[in-house]
Short mmCIF file of C-alpha atoms in Angstrom, two decimals:
data_model
loop_
_atom_site.label_atom_id
_atom_site.label_comp_id
_atom_site.label_asym_id
_atom_site.label_seq_id
_atom_site.Cartn_x
_atom_site.Cartn_y
_atom_site.Cartn_z
CA MET A 4 0.00 0.00 0.00
CA ARG A 5 1.10 3.54 -0.70
CA SER A 6 0.87 4.43 2.98
CA HIS A 7 3.60 1.91 3.79
CA MET A 8 6.07 4.58 2.73
CA ILE A 9 5.07 6.36 5.94
CA THR A 10 4.15 3.45 8.21
CA HIS A 11 6.55 0.56 7.51
CA GLY A 12 10.17 -0.05 8.37
CA VAL A 13 12.41 0.56 11.38
CA GLU A 14 13.24 4.02 10.13
CA ARG A 15 9.54 4.98 10.22
CA ALA A 16 9.21 4.51 13.99
CA GLY A 17 8.88 8.27 14.46
CA ALA A 18 5.93 8.44 12.09
CA ARG A 19 4.23 5.49 13.75
CA ALA A 20 4.74 7.08 17.16
CA MET A 21 2.89 10.18 16.02
CA MET A 22 0.12 8.10 14.45
CA ARG A 23 -0.34 6.12 17.66
CA ALA A 24 -0.96 9.43 19.41
CA VAL A 25 -4.08 9.98 17.25
CA GLY A 26 -5.43 6.47 17.77
CA PHE A 27 -3.64 4.11 15.35
CA THR A 28 -3.07 0.54 16.55
CA ASP A 29 -0.65 -2.13 15.33
CA GLU A 30 -3.46 -3.63 13.25
CA ASP A 31 -4.26 -0.28 11.63
CA PHE A 32 -0.80 -0.06 10.08
CA GLU A 33 -1.71 -3.07 7.92
CA LYS A 34 -4.98 -1.59 6.64
CA PRO A 35 -5.65 0.96 3.88
CA ILE A 36 -5.62 4.52 5.21
CA VAL A 37 -8.61 6.32 3.70
CA ALA A 38 -8.67 10.10 4.04
CA ILE A 39 -11.85 12.14 4.11
CA ALA A 40 -11.28 15.59 2.63
CA ASN A 41 -13.99 17.60 4.33
CA THR A 42 -15.16 21.03 3.19
CA TRP A 43 -17.08 21.56 6.44
CA THR A 44 -17.63 25.06 7.78
CA ASP A 45 -20.32 26.44 10.04
CA ALA A 46 -20.09 29.83 8.32
CA MET A 47 -22.85 28.83 5.89
CA PRO A 48 -25.77 26.38 5.58
CA CYS A 49 -24.52 24.44 2.56
CA ASN A 50 -21.63 22.74 4.36
CA CYS A 51 -22.54 23.08 8.03
CA HIS A 52 -23.69 19.44 8.36
CA LEU A 53 -20.67 17.82 6.72
CA ARG A 54 -19.04 16.97 10.07
CA ASP A 55 -22.02 14.69 10.77
CA LEU A 56 -21.72 13.06 7.36
CA ALA A 57 -17.97 12.63 7.84
CA GLN A 58 -18.60 10.62 10.99
CA LEU A 59 -20.96 8.33 9.09
CA VAL A 60 -18.45 7.84 6.26
CA ARG A 61 -15.81 7.01 8.87
CA GLU A 62 -18.06 4.36 10.40
CA GLY A 63 -18.65 2.73 7.02
CA ILE A 64 -14.95 2.73 6.14
CA ARG A 65 -14.00 1.28 9.53
CA GLU A 66 -16.69 -1.42 9.34
CA ALA A 67 -15.38 -2.50 5.92
CA GLY A 68 -11.75 -2.79 6.99
CA GLY A 69 -10.23 0.63 6.35
CA VAL A 70 -8.70 3.20 8.67
CA PRO A 71 -10.44 6.56 8.24
CA VAL A 72 -8.71 9.87 8.88
CA GLU A 73 -10.10 13.33 8.21
CA PHE A 74 -8.71 16.67 7.16
CA ASN A 75 -10.40 19.92 6.25
CA THR A 76 -10.11 22.26 3.33
CA ILE A 77 -11.81 25.58 2.59
CA ALA A 78 -15.26 26.54 1.35
CA ILE A 79 -16.46 29.96 0.13
CA ASN A 80 -20.19 30.60 0.03
CA ASP A 81 -21.36 32.13 -3.23
CA GLY A 82 -24.78 33.18 -2.00
CA MET A 83 -23.39 35.16 0.92
CA SER A 84 -20.62 36.89 -1.04
CA MET A 85 -22.85 37.70 -4.05
CA GLY A 86 -22.67 41.30 -5.21
CA THR A 87 -19.60 42.14 -3.12
CA GLN A 88 -15.84 42.10 -3.51
CA ALA A 89 -15.85 38.87 -1.48
CA MET A 90 -17.24 37.02 -4.51
CA LYS A 91 -13.81 37.32 -6.15
CA ALA A 92 -12.70 34.53 -3.80
CA SER A 93 -15.28 32.03 -5.04
CA LEU A 94 -13.85 30.64 -8.27
CA ILE A 95 -10.30 31.01 -6.96
CA SER A 96 -11.27 28.73 -4.07
CA ARG A 97 -11.84 25.89 -6.56
CA GLU A 98 -8.10 25.85 -7.29
CA VAL A 99 -7.14 26.18 -3.61
CA ILE A 100 -9.41 23.26 -2.67
CA ALA A 101 -7.93 21.07 -5.41
CA ASP A 102 -4.38 22.07 -4.46
CA SER A 103 -4.94 21.43 -0.76
CA ILE A 104 -6.38 17.96 -1.35
CA GLU A 105 -3.53 17.08 -3.71
CA LEU A 106 -0.92 18.35 -1.26
CA THR A 107 -2.39 16.66 1.80
CA ALA A 108 -2.88 13.34 0.04
CA PHE A 109 0.72 13.43 -1.14
CA GLY A 110 2.11 14.66 2.18
CA TYR A 111 0.59 11.75 4.08
CA GLN A 112 0.68 9.19 1.25
CA PHE A 113 -2.93 8.20 1.89
CA ASP A 114 -4.15 5.06 0.13
CA ALA A 115 -7.54 6.46 -0.92
CA LEU A 116 -9.66 9.61 -0.72
CA VAL A 117 -13.28 10.59 -0.15
CA ALA A 118 -14.16 14.25 -0.72
CA LEU A 119 -17.18 15.61 1.17
CA VAL A 120 -18.53 18.63 -0.70
CA ALA A 121 -21.56 20.92 -0.84
CA CYS A 122 -21.36 24.58 -1.88
CA ASP A 123 -20.60 25.32 -5.50
CA LYS A 124 -16.81 25.40 -5.87
CA THR A 125 -16.17 22.62 -3.38
CA ILE A 126 -17.69 20.13 -5.84
CA PRO A 127 -15.35 20.65 -8.82
CA GLY A 128 -12.49 21.50 -6.45
CA GLY A 129 -12.99 18.21 -4.63
CA ALA A 130 -13.19 16.29 -7.89
CA MET A 131 -10.04 17.90 -9.30
CA GLY A 132 -8.10 17.26 -6.09
CA VAL A 133 -8.95 13.57 -5.75
CA ILE A 134 -8.19 12.95 -9.43
CA ARG A 135 -4.75 14.53 -9.06
CA ALA A 136 -4.01 12.33 -6.05
CA GLY A 137 -4.00 9.28 -8.31
CA VAL A 138 -5.56 6.93 -5.75
CA PRO A 139 -9.00 5.30 -5.47
CA ALA A 140 -11.40 8.15 -4.79
CA MET A 141 -15.00 9.27 -4.77
CA VAL A 142 -16.90 12.49 -4.08
CA LEU A 143 -19.96 12.71 -1.81
CA TYR A 144 -22.32 15.69 -1.95
CA GLY A 145 -24.00 16.90 1.23
CA GLY A 146 -27.36 17.34 -0.47
CA SER A 147 -29.85 20.03 -1.35
CA ILE A 148 -31.61 22.21 1.19
CA ALA A 149 -35.29 21.83 1.99
CA PRO A 150 -37.56 24.50 0.49
CA GLY A 151 -38.44 27.46 2.65
CA GLN A 152 -42.10 28.11 3.36
CA TRP A 153 -43.94 31.42 3.70
CA ALA A 154 -47.44 32.59 2.83
CA GLY A 155 -48.17 29.39 0.93
CA ARG A 156 -45.02 29.76 -1.22
CA GLU A 157 -41.96 27.58 -1.57
CA LEU A 158 -38.89 29.78 -1.24
CA ASN A 159 -35.18 29.51 -2.03
CA ILE A 160 -32.23 31.88 -2.10
CA VAL A 161 -33.00 33.25 -5.57
CA ASP A 162 -36.37 34.47 -4.28
CA VAL A 163 -34.46 36.66 -1.83
CA TYR A 164 -32.33 38.26 -4.54
CA GLU A 165 -35.31 38.79 -6.83
CA ALA A 166 -37.21 40.30 -3.90
CA ILE A 167 -34.43 42.89 -3.53
CA GLY A 168 -35.14 44.02 -7.10
CA ALA A 169 -38.89 43.92 -6.55
CA HIS A 170 -38.50 46.09 -3.44
CA ALA A 171 -36.32 48.56 -5.33
CA ALA A 172 -39.04 48.78 -7.98
CA GLY A 173 -41.70 49.42 -5.34
CA LYS A 174 -43.48 46.15 -6.05
CA ILE A 175 -43.19 44.75 -2.51
CA SER A 176 -42.80 46.33 0.90
CA TYR A 177 -39.71 46.15 3.07
CA GLU A 178 -41.70 43.99 5.49
CA GLU A 179 -42.40 41.45 2.75
CA LEU A 180 -38.72 41.44 1.77
CA GLN A 181 -37.88 40.74 5.42
CA GLN A 182 -40.30 37.83 5.58
CA ILE A 183 -38.83 36.29 2.43
CA GLU A 184 -35.32 36.75 3.86
CA ARG A 185 -36.33 35.10 7.14
CA HIS A 186 -38.04 32.06 5.62
CA ALA A 187 -36.06 31.24 2.46
CA ILE A 188 -33.27 29.17 4.04
CA PRO A 189 -34.68 26.77 6.67
CA GLY A 190 -31.55 24.75 7.53
CA PRO A 191 -28.62 22.70 6.19
CA GLY A 192 -28.05 21.99 2.52
CA ALA A 193 -27.00 23.67 -0.70
CA CYS A 194 -29.21 26.04 -2.71
CA GLY A 195 -32.37 24.27 -3.73
CA GLY A 196 -32.86 24.67 -7.49
CA GLN A 197 -30.92 23.28 -10.41
CA TYR A 198 -28.32 25.88 -9.59
CA THR A 199 -24.59 25.26 -9.66
CA ALA A 200 -24.33 22.94 -6.64
CA ASN A 201 -27.15 20.61 -7.68
CA THR A 202 -26.08 20.79 -11.33
CA MET A 203 -22.55 19.70 -10.49
CA ALA A 204 -23.75 17.10 -7.98
CA MET A 205 -25.80 15.50 -10.74
CA ALA A 206 -22.90 15.79 -13.18
CA LEU A 207 -20.58 13.91 -10.79
CA GLU A 208 -23.11 11.09 -10.43
CA VAL A 209 -23.29 10.80 -14.22
CA LEU A 210 -19.50 11.06 -14.56
CA GLY A 211 -19.26 8.15 -12.12
CA LEU A 212 -17.23 9.99 -9.46
CA SER A 213 -20.14 9.83 -7.01
CA PRO A 214 -22.28 6.76 -6.26
CA MET A 215 -25.35 6.97 -8.47
CA GLY A 216 -28.35 8.25 -6.52
CA TYR A 217 -26.42 9.41 -3.45
CA ASN A 218 -25.98 13.08 -4.28
CA ALA A 219 -29.67 13.53 -5.06
CA ILE A 220 -30.73 12.72 -1.47
CA PRO A 221 -31.49 16.06 0.24
CA ALA A 222 -29.41 17.08 3.23
CA ILE A 223 -31.96 16.66 6.02
CA LEU A 224 -33.78 13.49 4.94
CA PRO A 225 -33.14 10.52 7.25
CA GLU A 226 -32.09 8.24 4.39
CA LYS A 227 -29.02 10.44 3.84
CA SER A 228 -27.42 9.00 6.99
CA GLU A 229 -27.61 5.32 6.06
CA ALA A 230 -26.68 6.08 2.45
CA THR A 231 -23.56 7.87 3.72
CA ARG A 232 -22.51 4.97 5.94
CA GLU A 233 -23.17 2.54 3.07
CA ALA A 234 -21.10 4.71 0.71
CA GLY A 235 -18.16 4.36 3.12
CA ARG A 236 -18.59 0.59 3.26
CA ARG A 237 -18.88 0.21 -0.52
CA PHE A 238 -15.92 2.46 -1.12
CA MET A 239 -13.65 -0.10 0.49
CA GLU A 240 -14.48 -2.41 -2.44
CA VAL A 241 -13.18 0.31 -4.74
CA VAL A 242 -10.03 0.64 -2.62
CA ARG A 243 -9.33 -3.10 -2.72
CA ALA A 244 -9.90 -3.14 -6.47
CA GLY A 245 -7.39 -0.27 -6.82
CA ARG A 246 -9.83 1.58 -9.09
CA THR A 247 -8.84 5.23 -9.54
CA PRO A 248 -10.82 7.95 -11.37
CA ARG A 249 -8.43 7.72 -14.31
CA ASP A 250 -9.51 4.08 -14.76
CA PHE A 251 -13.12 4.94 -15.58
CA LEU A 252 -13.34 8.60 -16.64
CA THR A 253 -13.45 8.91 -20.44
CA LYS A 254 -14.60 11.44 -22.99
CA THR A 255 -17.89 9.51 -23.08
CA SER A 256 -18.25 10.06 -19.33
CA PHE A 257 -17.95 13.82 -19.82
CA HIS A 258 -20.31 13.88 -22.78
CA ASN A 259 -22.82 12.00 -20.63
CA ALA A 260 -22.43 14.56 -17.85
CA ILE A 261 -22.93 17.43 -20.29
CA ALA A 262 -26.09 15.78 -21.58
CA ALA A 263 -27.49 15.53 -18.06
CA VAL A 264 -26.66 19.19 -17.42
CA VAL A 265 -28.35 20.51 -20.55
CA ALA A 266 -31.33 18.13 -20.18
CA THR A 267 -32.10 19.63 -16.78
CA GLY A 268 -31.49 23.30 -17.60
CA GLY A 269 -28.40 23.30 -15.40
CA SER A 270 -25.97 26.04 -14.50
CA THR A 271 -23.65 27.78 -16.95
CA ASN A 272 -20.89 27.17 -14.41
CA ALA A 273 -20.89 23.53 -15.49
CA VAL A 274 -19.06 24.70 -18.63
CA LEU A 275 -16.13 25.98 -16.58
CA HIS A 276 -16.09 23.09 -14.15
CA LEU A 277 -16.45 20.12 -16.48
CA ILE A 278 -13.71 21.48 -18.74
CA ALA A 279 -11.49 21.92 -15.67
CA ILE A 280 -12.20 18.41 -14.33
CA ALA A 281 -11.58 16.89 -17.77
CA LYS A 282 -8.17 18.57 -17.94
CA GLU A 283 -7.16 16.69 -14.78
CA VAL A 284 -7.48 13.39 -16.65
CA GLY A 285 -6.03 14.71 -19.90
CA ILE A 286 -9.36 14.72 -21.75
CA ASP A 287 -10.02 17.56 -24.18
CA ILE A 288 -13.50 18.98 -23.65
CA SER A 289 -14.30 22.30 -25.33
CA ILE A 290 -17.13 24.81 -25.06
CA ASP A 291 -18.28 23.62 -28.48
CA ASP A 292 -19.03 20.18 -27.03
CA PHE A 293 -21.67 21.82 -24.84
CA ASP A 294 -23.33 23.46 -27.82
CA ALA A 295 -23.31 20.31 -29.94
CA ILE A 296 -24.73 18.14 -27.16
CA SER A 297 -27.30 20.79 -26.21
CA ARG A 298 -28.58 20.93 -29.80
CA ARG A 299 -29.46 17.22 -29.74
CA THR A 300 -30.61 16.86 -26.12
CA PRO A 301 -34.09 18.01 -25.05
CA ILE A 302 -34.91 19.50 -21.67
CA ILE A 303 -36.81 16.87 -19.68
CA ALA A 304 -36.78 18.26 -16.10
CA ASP A 305 -38.93 21.18 -14.96
CA LEU A 306 -36.56 22.78 -12.46
CA LYS A 307 -35.91 26.22 -11.05
CA PRO A 308 -34.64 28.83 -11.72
CA TRP A 309 -36.48 28.78 -15.01
CA GLY A 310 -39.01 26.03 -14.19
CA LYS A 311 -41.36 25.19 -11.35
CA TYR A 312 -39.65 22.71 -9.06
CA LEU A 313 -36.73 22.41 -6.65
CA ALA A 314 -34.22 19.57 -6.27
CA TRP A 315 -36.29 18.36 -3.29
CA SER A 316 -39.17 17.63 -5.69
CA LEU A 317 -36.82 16.01 -8.22
CA TYR A 318 -35.67 13.57 -5.54
CA LYS A 319 -39.26 12.72 -4.62
CA ALA A 320 -40.03 12.15 -8.31
CA GLY A 321 -37.20 9.65 -8.75
CA GLY A 322 -33.98 11.67 -8.56
CA THR A 323 -30.94 11.54 -10.76
CA LYS A 324 -31.50 7.84 -11.45
CA LEU A 325 -34.82 8.59 -13.14
CA VAL A 326 -33.36 11.38 -15.27
CA VAL A 327 -30.40 9.27 -16.37
CA LYS A 328 -32.45 6.17 -17.11
CA LYS A 329 -34.79 8.16 -19.33
CA LEU A 330 -31.83 9.67 -21.16
CA ILE A 331 -30.19 6.25 -21.60
CA ASP A 332 -33.41 4.70 -22.85
CA ALA A 333 -33.73 7.54 -25.38
CA GLY A 334 -30.17 7.04 -26.63
CA LEU A 335 -29.07 10.44 -25.33
CA ILE A 336 -26.57 9.07 -22.78
CA ASP A 337 -24.21 6.12 -23.25
CA GLY A 338 -25.05 3.64 -20.52
CA SER A 339 -21.90 1.59 -21.08
CA ALA A 340 -19.71 4.18 -19.33
CA LEU A 341 -18.14 2.87 -16.13
CA THR A 342 -18.54 4.34 -12.63
CA VAL A 343 -16.54 4.38 -9.40
CA THR A 344 -18.31 1.25 -8.13
CA GLY A 345 -17.30 -0.75 -11.21
CA GLU A 346 -20.86 -0.83 -12.53
CA THR A 347 -21.83 0.65 -15.85
CA LEU A 348 -24.06 3.69 -15.78
CA ALA A 349 -26.92 1.58 -17.14
CA GLU A 350 -26.48 -0.96 -14.35
CA ALA A 351 -26.34 1.80 -11.74
CA VAL A 352 -29.76 3.19 -12.78
CA ALA A 353 -31.47 -0.12 -13.56
CA ASP A 354 -33.46 0.11 -10.30
CA ALA A 355 -34.69 3.67 -10.93
CA THR A 356 -38.25 4.27 -9.77
CA GLU A 357 -40.74 6.91 -10.84
CA ALA A 358 -43.27 8.32 -8.40
CA PRO A 359 -46.80 7.88 -9.80
CA GLY A 360 -47.99 11.08 -11.45
CA GLN A 361 -44.78 12.99 -10.73
CA PRO A 362 -44.74 16.34 -12.60
CA VAL A 363 -40.98 17.01 -12.66
CA VAL A 364 -39.31 14.65 -15.16
CA TYR A 365 -40.68 14.29 -18.68
CA ASP A 366 -40.45 11.64 -21.37
CA PRO A 367 -37.66 12.64 -23.82
CA ALA A 368 -40.13 11.90 -26.63
CA LYS A 369 -42.39 14.62 -25.22
CA PRO A 370 -39.93 17.05 -23.66
CA LEU A 371 -40.39 20.46 -22.15
CA LYS A 372 -38.14 21.91 -24.85
CA PRO A 373 -36.70 20.19 -27.92
CA HIS A 374 -33.19 21.49 -27.26
CA GLY A 375 -30.91 21.62 -24.25
CA GLY A 376 -30.40 24.46 -21.84
CA LEU A 377 -26.99 25.85 -22.87
CA VAL A 378 -25.76 27.51 -26.05
CA ILE A 379 -22.38 28.87 -27.09
CA LEU A 380 -22.35 32.19 -28.94
CA ARG A 381 -19.51 33.64 -30.99
CA GLY A 382 -19.12 36.80 -33.03
CA SER A 383 -17.39 40.16 -33.14
CA LEU A 384 -18.03 40.66 -29.40
CA ALA A 385 -16.98 37.13 -28.36
CA PRO A 386 -14.53 35.63 -30.86
CA ASP A 387 -13.57 32.87 -28.40
CA GLY A 388 -17.11 32.23 -27.25
CA ALA A 389 -19.71 33.15 -24.63
CA VAL A 390 -22.28 31.10 -22.73
CA LEU A 391 -26.06 31.57 -22.50
CA LYS A 392 -28.53 29.46 -20.53
CA ILE A 393 -31.37 29.35 -23.02
CA ALA A 394 -33.50 27.34 -20.56
CA GLY A 395 -34.10 30.61 -18.72
CA THR A 396 -35.52 32.58 -21.64
CA GLU A 397 -37.73 32.18 -24.67
CA GLN A 398 -36.06 35.08 -26.48
CA LEU A 399 -34.00 34.03 -29.46
CA TYR A 400 -33.11 37.51 -30.74
CA PHE A 401 -32.35 40.81 -29.06
CA ARG A 402 -30.95 44.08 -30.35
CA GLY A 403 -30.21 46.89 -27.97
CA ARG A 404 -27.94 49.73 -26.99
CA ALA A 405 -25.02 49.07 -24.68
CA ARG A 406 -24.93 50.44 -21.16
CA VAL A 407 -21.30 49.86 -20.20
CA PHE A 408 -20.00 49.38 -16.66
CA ASP A 409 -16.45 48.57 -15.62
CA ASN A 410 -17.48 46.66 -12.50
CA GLU A 411 -20.47 44.95 -10.96
CA GLU A 412 -21.05 47.55 -8.25
CA ALA A 413 -21.65 50.31 -10.80
CA ALA A 414 -24.09 48.12 -12.69
CA ILE A 415 -26.16 47.15 -9.64
CA GLN A 416 -26.45 50.77 -8.58
CA ALA A 417 -27.73 51.67 -12.03
CA VAL A 418 -30.28 48.85 -11.93
CA LEU A 419 -31.53 49.64 -8.42
CA GLY A 420 -31.51 53.34 -9.29
CA LYS A 421 -33.89 52.66 -12.21
CA GLU A 422 -31.38 53.92 -14.75
CA ILE A 423 -31.73 50.84 -16.95
CA GLN A 424 -34.50 51.02 -19.52
CA PRO A 425 -36.19 48.51 -21.83
CA GLY A 426 -34.00 47.88 -24.86
CA ASP A 427 -30.75 48.25 -22.94
CA VAL A 428 -27.95 45.69 -22.99
CA VAL A 429 -26.18 45.94 -19.65
CA VAL A 430 -22.46 45.27 -20.21
CA ILE A 431 -20.31 44.44 -17.18
CA ARG A 432 -16.63 44.08 -18.00
CA TYR A 433 -13.26 43.70 -16.28
CA GLU A 434 -14.87 40.93 -14.21
CA GLY A 435 -13.32 37.98 -16.06
CA PRO A 436 -10.97 35.36 -14.60
CA LYS A 437 -7.93 37.63 -14.93
CA GLY A 438 -9.57 41.03 -14.72
CA GLY A 439 -11.73 40.48 -11.64
CA PRO A 440 -9.74 38.59 -10.74
CA GLY A 441 -11.91 35.59 -9.99
CA MET A 442 -14.81 36.02 -12.43
CA ARG A 443 -17.55 37.10 -10.04
CA GLU A 444 -21.10 35.77 -10.36
CA MET A 445 -23.74 38.37 -11.21
CA LEU A 446 -26.85 37.00 -9.51
CA GLN A 447 -27.51 40.22 -7.62
CA VAL A 448 -27.63 42.18 -10.88
CA THR A 449 -29.57 39.60 -12.89
CA ALA A 450 -32.05 38.94 -10.10
CA ALA A 451 -32.60 42.67 -9.62
CA ILE A 452 -33.32 43.06 -13.34
CA VAL A 453 -35.87 40.23 -13.17
CA GLY A 454 -37.29 41.51 -9.88
CA GLU A 455 -37.88 44.94 -11.39
CA GLY A 456 -39.88 43.35 -14.21
CA LEU A 457 -37.27 43.98 -16.92
CA GLY A 458 -36.39 40.33 -17.53
CA GLN A 459 -37.92 40.26 -21.01
CA ASP A 460 -36.81 43.76 -22.00
CA VAL A 461 -33.16 43.93 -20.95
CA ALA A 462 -30.18 41.71 -21.80
CA LEU A 463 -26.89 41.44 -19.96
CA VAL A 464 -23.43 40.65 -21.35
CA THR A 465 -20.36 40.11 -19.17
CA ASP A 466 -16.92 38.56 -19.11
CA GLY A 467 -17.85 37.48 -15.59
CA ARG A 468 -20.15 34.59 -14.85
CA PHE A 469 -23.57 33.85 -13.40
CA SER A 470 -25.06 32.01 -10.51
CA GLY A 471 -26.91 28.85 -11.42
CA GLY A 472 -29.94 30.77 -10.17
CA THR A 473 -29.77 33.30 -12.99
CA ARG A 474 -32.55 33.39 -15.57
CA GLY A 475 -33.23 35.65 -18.53
CA LEU A 476 -31.20 36.74 -21.55
CA MET A 477 -27.94 36.81 -19.62
CA ILE A 478 -24.71 36.06 -21.49
CA GLY A 479 -21.52 35.34 -19.58
CA HIS A 480 -17.98 34.03 -19.99
CA VAL A 481 -17.35 36.47 -22.90
CA ALA A 482 -13.90 35.64 -24.25
CA PRO A 483 -11.40 37.11 -24.71
CA GLU A 484 -12.13 39.10 -21.56
CA ALA A 485 -11.72 42.84 -21.24
CA ALA A 486 -8.54 42.66 -19.16
CA VAL A 487 -6.61 41.11 -22.06
CA GLY A 488 -8.06 43.48 -24.65
CA GLY A 489 -11.03 41.46 -25.84
CA PRO A 490 -13.61 43.35 -27.93
CA ILE A 491 -15.79 43.84 -24.84
CA ALA A 492 -13.10 46.26 -23.59
CA LEU A 493 -13.71 48.48 -26.64
CA LEU A 494 -17.46 48.95 -26.18
CA ARG A 495 -18.94 52.39 -25.52
CA ASP A 496 -22.34 53.48 -24.28
CA GLY A 497 -24.84 53.47 -27.12
CA ASP A 498 -23.13 50.84 -29.29
CA MET A 499 -25.73 48.50 -30.76
CA ILE A 500 -25.39 44.87 -29.71
CA THR A 501 -27.19 41.99 -31.41
CA ILE A 502 -27.86 38.61 -29.85
CA ASP A 503 -28.91 35.93 -32.33
CA VAL A 504 -29.41 32.66 -30.47
CA GLU A 505 -30.40 30.54 -33.46
CA GLY A 506 -27.42 31.86 -35.40
CA ARG A 507 -25.20 31.44 -32.31
CA ARG A 508 -23.98 35.03 -32.73
CA LEU A 509 -23.04 37.84 -30.34
CA ASP A 510 -22.03 40.95 -32.28
CA VAL A 511 -21.47 44.66 -31.85
CA GLU A 512 -22.57 46.88 -34.74
CA VAL A 513 -19.38 48.90 -34.93
CA PRO A 514 -17.19 48.85 -38.06
CA ALA A 515 -13.96 46.91 -37.73
CA GLU A 516 -11.88 49.98 -38.48
CA GLU A 517 -13.58 51.89 -35.66
CA LEU A 518 -12.88 49.05 -33.24
CA GLU A 519 -9.24 49.09 -34.30
CA ALA A 520 -9.07 52.83 -33.71
CA ARG A 521 -10.46 52.31 -30.23
CA ARG A 522 -7.99 49.51 -29.64
CA ALA A 523 -5.12 51.87 -30.43
CA GLN A 524 -6.35 54.14 -27.63
CA TRP A 525 -6.97 51.31 -25.13
CA THR A 526 -4.48 50.56 -22.40
CA PRO A 527 -4.60 47.51 -20.10
CA PRO A 528 -5.87 48.36 -16.64
CA ALA A 529 -3.55 48.17 -13.66
CA PRO A 530 -3.86 44.88 -11.75
CA ARG A 531 -6.40 45.11 -8.94
CA PHE A 532 -4.10 43.01 -6.74
CA THR A 533 -0.31 43.04 -6.72
CA HIS A 534 0.40 40.56 -3.93
CA GLY A 535 -0.94 37.30 -2.55
CA VAL A 536 -3.32 34.69 -3.90
CA PHE A 537 -5.40 37.07 -6.01
CA ALA A 538 -2.32 38.41 -7.80
CA ARG A 539 -0.95 34.91 -8.41
CA TYR A 540 -4.32 33.76 -9.75
CA ALA A 541 -4.58 36.71 -12.14
CA ALA A 542 -1.08 36.00 -13.43
CA LEU A 543 -1.69 32.29 -14.09
CA VAL A 544 -5.38 31.85 -14.95
CA THR A 545 -6.47 30.86 -18.45
CA SER A 546 -9.49 32.09 -20.39
CA ALA A 547 -13.03 31.17 -19.38
CA SER A 548 -13.28 29.34 -22.71
CA GLU A 549 -10.54 27.01 -21.38
CA GLY A 550 -12.16 26.41 -17.99
CA ALA A 551 -10.41 29.26 -16.13
CA VAL A 552 -7.80 26.83 -14.82
CA LEU A 553 -4.29 27.75 -13.72
CA ARG A 554 -1.37 27.28 -16.06
CA ASP A 555 1.36 25.00 -14.78
CA ARG A 556 4.02 27.25 -16.23
#
């Protein structure tokens, strides 16, 4: 076993002495050491219950003959930092999580890894870290939150942000906004719609990195506990088989995951994260794969933010297993792909059940929409691509005048100050991976636009990104970004922008020679950070079209 480098031999007596101090016995030195990389924090609801789940995983591992140990890594909450400078830390945390898992696994020479994840960036960060470790590994998701309840409504975090816009527009009172705030988040679990956390949790089940059906179980349901203990027990079979993520992750696995994302109207962040995870196993996934798969994959799940139901209802309907089985049966997902347990995907969903009369998951032959939820746009404003979640809008064409802002704060003040009018295209730039740095999410702006009743009359274009809770004609990940001189840096107020979804175009109606004249006058902005992690990230990060990963050199 790999851990024998630390535990075996006369010269390792010092290491064994230290391990005895934390509870190791003579027998334990002959067993696989399985580390649990926990993203627990009690600073937010998404991850606050992961200590409890870690204990259950430990019990399952111990019962099946392993020696569990636990270490922690970081977690940044997107919902809490939204609309502030703190959001710059979110995407950067994905890299720190992956790095910390890789470093700790190497530093202790653990034999296997389980990553416990919940809030958005912990999911891809956990996946990237355990893949790098090169040992048997799986990822367990803490589960979705229960819906909030108030005045006969089901609530979630997006309702709070949209209520801010509605209050600014005079549509609701401050007292109603307070009631929504107080009732939207009832306890542990990640944000409740098919937002980034639940999108990526589903994607990892389909990839095979998580046990099929586990991630879909909501955080507070009693069956989560036994499923967690059983996951620990079953993982020891994976450890004894020596099966690492590189043994079963293939391009087919990633295409399957993309299909599940677009079939459920999932988050645009899946584009960044699946490309980044694929790079860890040397698989080339591009933004164009998302567009091609979305064209041929219908939407079959009626989920918020654009639909009616939360992840809680999806689980009650039949969960991820039901979605995947329907997609396999329709020939939209390849069921022969392998998973962490050694089963094929088709075998893993063979026991899927469908609640009688459930309204959430549709037959692919009679879908909600004939195409998937994500499209990739290119054009004079986004030569390297941009991402739109078409599930959140019925608009296929928009032409409007640019209202240009060099940061998110200026844009939100304009929206809340009622300076944005129908026909405007709100442009938020210098918020890309390098320029932000960190590529902030824009949920506060997009939700305020929707909350003010402008969702059908205003578009938004940014080199930043969006929360999975965003809906409307909101285009993100514009590449090249403004900080490196992309065309978005050359826009001026009043420029006409056209969005042609069917043509997959995002263009600015400014002659090429005029853009070149503007480019001659443009100078790169000074870095917003000159020291520390933010400066290092800005120096090393790649384009959003390449997953916003860090260059190795």
